[in-house]
């Protein structure tokens, strides 16, 4: 597992925690960042 994959995993974990805390905008930002990392590095979500 490379660095981009680790960052994506971490961002999804943070997004889940943000949803639990009812911070949906922050969760969307985490997911958007994860998508940009996945696109840039050509790896899947």
GROMACS .gro file of N, CA, C and O in nm:
model
  180
    1UNK      N    1   0.086  -0.118   0.000
    1UNK     CA    2   0.000   0.000   0.000
    1UNK      C    3   0.090   0.124   0.000
    1UNK      O    4   0.177   0.139   0.084
    2UNK      N    5   0.064   0.213  -0.095
    2UNK     CA    6   0.146   0.332  -0.107
    2UNK      C    7   0.093   0.448  -0.023
    2UNK      O    8  -0.012   0.439   0.042
    3UNK      N    9   0.165   0.555  -0.029
    3UNK     CA   10   0.128   0.675   0.048
    3UNK      C   11  -0.007   0.730   0.005
    3UNK      O   12  -0.089   0.763   0.091
    4UNK      N   13  -0.037   0.740  -0.126
    4UNK     CA   14  -0.169   0.790  -0.165
    4UNK      C   15  -0.283   0.705  -0.109
    4UNK      O   16  -0.384   0.758  -0.061
    5UNK      N   17  -0.267   0.575  -0.113
    5UNK     CA   18  -0.371   0.486  -0.060
    5UNK      C   19  -0.389   0.506   0.091
    5UNK      O   20  -0.502   0.504   0.141
    6UNK      N   21  -0.279   0.525   0.161
    6UNK     CA   22  -0.288   0.549   0.305
    6UNK      C   23  -0.359   0.681   0.334
    6UNK      O   24  -0.440   0.689   0.426
    7UNK      N   25  -0.329   0.784   0.255
    7UNK     CA   26  -0.395   0.913   0.275
    7UNK      C   27  -0.544   0.903   0.247
    7UNK      O   28  -0.626   0.960   0.319
    8UNK      N   29  -0.581   0.828   0.141
    8UNK     CA   30  -0.722   0.811   0.108
    8UNK      C   31  -0.794   0.740   0.221
    8UNK      O   32  -0.904   0.780   0.262
    9UNK      N   33  -0.733   0.634   0.272
    9UNK     CA   34  -0.793   0.561   0.385
    9UNK      C   35  -0.815   0.653   0.505
    9UNK      O   36  -0.920   0.652   0.568
   10UNK      N   37  -0.713   0.733   0.536
   10UNK     CA   38  -0.721   0.825   0.650
   10UNK      C   39  -0.831   0.929   0.629
   10UNK      O   40  -0.905   0.962   0.721
   11UNK      N   41  -0.841   0.982   0.507
   11UNK     CA   42  -0.943   1.082   0.479
   11UNK      C   43  -1.084   1.022   0.491
   11UNK      O   44  -1.175   1.088   0.541
   12UNK      N   45  -1.101   0.898   0.447
   12UNK     CA   46  -1.232   0.835   0.463
   12UNK      C   47  -1.264   0.810   0.610
   12UNK      O   48  -1.380   0.823   0.652
   13UNK      N   49  -1.165   0.777   0.688
   13UNK     CA   50  -1.186   0.760   0.832
   13UNK      C   51  -1.229   0.893   0.895
   13UNK      O   52  -1.325   0.898   0.974
   14UNK      N   53  -1.160   1.000   0.857
   14UNK     CA   54  -1.197   1.133   0.908
   14UNK      C   55  -1.337   1.173   0.862
   14UNK      O   56  -1.412   1.235   0.938
   15UNK      N   57  -1.372   1.137   0.740
   15UNK     CA   58  -1.506   1.169   0.688
   15UNK      C   59  -1.613   1.096   0.769
   15UNK      O   60  -1.717   1.154   0.803
   16UNK      N   61  -1.589   0.969   0.799
   16UNK     CA   62  -1.686   0.894   0.881
   16UNK      C   63  -1.703   0.958   1.018
   16UNK      O   64  -1.815   0.972   1.068
   17UNK      N   65  -1.592   0.998   1.080
   17UNK     CA   66  -1.599   1.062   1.211
   17UNK      C   67  -1.672   1.196   1.203
   17UNK      O   68  -1.747   1.231   1.294
   18UNK      N   69  -1.653   1.269   1.095
   18UNK     CA   70  -1.721   1.398   1.077
   18UNK      C   71  -1.871   1.378   1.064
   18UNK      O   72  -1.950   1.456   1.117
   19UNK      N   73  -1.913   1.272   0.994
   19UNK     CA   74  -2.056   1.245   0.980
   19UNK      C   75  -2.118   1.211   1.115
   19UNK      O   76  -2.228   1.256   1.146
   20UNK      N   77  -2.045   1.134   1.195
   20UNK     CA   78  -2.095   1.100   1.328
   20UNK      C   79  -2.116   1.227   1.411
   20UNK      O   80  -2.211   1.237   1.489
   21UNK      N   81  -2.027   1.326   1.391
   21UNK     CA   82  -2.036   1.452   1.465
   21UNK      C   83  -2.129   1.553   1.397
   21UNK      O   84  -2.129   1.670   1.434
   22UNK      N   85  -2.205   1.510   1.295
   22UNK     CA   86  -2.298   1.596   1.220
   22UNK      C   87  -2.227   1.712   1.151
   22UNK      O   88  -2.282   1.821   1.139
   23UNK      N   89  -2.107   1.690   1.104
   23UNK     CA   90  -2.033   1.792   1.030
   23UNK      C   91  -2.023   1.746   0.885
   23UNK      O   92  -1.917   1.703   0.837
   24UNK      N   93  -2.134   1.759   0.812
   24UNK     CA   94  -2.143   1.704   0.678
   24UNK      C   95  -2.057   1.781   0.578
   24UNK      O   96  -2.003   1.721   0.484
   25UNK      N   97  -2.044   1.911   0.595
   25UNK     CA   98  -1.960   1.989   0.503
   25UNK      C   99  -1.814   1.946   0.513
   25UNK      O  100  -1.745   1.932   0.412
   26UNK      N  101  -1.769   1.924   0.635
   26UNK     CA  102  -1.630   1.879   0.654
   26UNK      C  103  -1.612   1.741   0.593
   26UNK      O  104  -1.510   1.713   0.528
   27UNK      N  105  -1.709   1.652   0.609
   27UNK     CA  106  -1.701   1.518   0.551
   27UNK      C  107  -1.693   1.526   0.399
   27UNK      O  108  -1.614   1.454   0.336
   28UNK      N  109  -1.771   1.615   0.339
   28UNK     CA  110  -1.766   1.632   0.193
   28UNK      C  111  -1.629   1.680   0.147
   28UNK      O  112  -1.580   1.638   0.042
   29UNK      N  113  -1.569   1.769   0.224
   29UNK     CA  114  -1.435   1.818   0.188
   29UNK      C  115  -1.332   1.704   0.194
   29UNK      O  116  -1.245   1.695   0.107
   30UNK      N  117  -1.342   1.620   0.296
   30UNK     CA  118  -1.250   1.506   0.306
   30UNK      C  119  -1.266   1.412   0.187
   30UNK      O  120  -1.167   1.365   0.130
   31UNK      N  121  -1.390   1.385   0.149
   31UNK     CA  122  -1.414   1.294   0.037
   31UNK      C  123  -1.366   1.357  -0.094
   31UNK      O  124  -1.307   1.289  -0.178
   32UNK      N  125  -1.389   1.487  -0.110
   32UNK     CA  126  -1.343   1.555  -0.232
   32UNK      C  127  -1.190   1.549  -0.241
   32UNK      O  128  -1.134   1.526  -0.349
   33UNK      N  129  -1.123   1.569  -0.129
   33UNK     CA  130  -0.977   1.563  -0.128
   33UNK      C  131  -0.930   1.421  -0.161
   33UNK      O  132  -0.835   1.402  -0.238
   34UNK      N  133  -0.997   1.322  -0.106
   34UNK     CA  134  -0.961   1.183  -0.135
   34UNK      C  135  -0.979   1.153  -0.283
   34UNK      O  136  -0.895   1.085  -0.344
   35UNK      N  137  -1.085   1.204  -0.343
   35UNK     CA  138  -1.108   1.182  -0.486
   35UNK      C  139  -0.998   1.247  -0.570
   35UNK      O  140  -0.951   1.189  -0.667
   36UNK      N  141  -0.957   1.367  -0.532
   36UNK     CA  142  -0.850   1.435  -0.606
   36UNK      C  143  -0.720   1.357  -0.598
   36UNK      O  144  -0.648   1.343  -0.696
   37UNK      N  145  -0.690   1.304  -0.479
   37UNK     CA  146  -0.569   1.224  -0.462
   37UNK      C  147  -0.577   1.099  -0.548
   37UNK      O  148  -0.481   1.060  -0.615
   38UNK      N  149  -0.693   1.033  -0.550
   38UNK     CA  150  -0.711   0.911  -0.629
   38UNK      C  151  -0.697   0.940  -0.778
   38UNK      O  152  -0.632   0.863  -0.851
   39UNK      N  153  -0.755   1.051  -0.824
   39UNK     CA  154  -0.743   1.085  -0.965
   39UNK      C  155  -0.599   1.117  -1.002
   39UNK      O  156  -0.551   1.077  -1.107
   40UNK      N  157  -0.533   1.195  -0.920
   40UNK     CA  158  -0.396   1.237  -0.948
   40UNK      C  159  -0.300   1.117  -0.953
   40UNK      O  160  -0.206   1.116  -1.032
   41UNK      N  161  -0.324   1.020  -0.868
   41UNK     CA  162  -0.233   0.904  -0.859
   41UNK      C  163  -0.286   0.781  -0.929
   41UNK      O  164  -0.227   0.674  -0.919
   42UNK      N  165  -0.398   0.795  -0.995
   42UNK     CA  166  -0.459   0.686  -1.072
   42UNK      C  167  -0.478   0.559  -0.989
   42UNK      O  168  -0.438   0.449  -1.028
   43UNK      N  169  -0.536   0.578  -0.873
   43UNK     CA  170  -0.569   0.461  -0.790
   43UNK      C  171  -0.717   0.470  -0.756
   43UNK      O  172  -0.778   0.576  -0.760
   44UNK      N  173  -0.777   0.359  -0.725
   44UNK     CA  174  -0.919   0.356  -0.698
   44UNK      C  175  -0.954   0.399  -0.558
   44UNK      O  176  -0.868   0.413  -0.471
   45UNK      N  177  -1.081   0.427  -0.540
   45UNK     CA  178  -1.128   0.460  -0.407
   45UNK      C  179  -1.162   0.333  -0.340
   45UNK      O  180  -1.215   0.280  -0.279
   0.00000   0.00000   0.00000
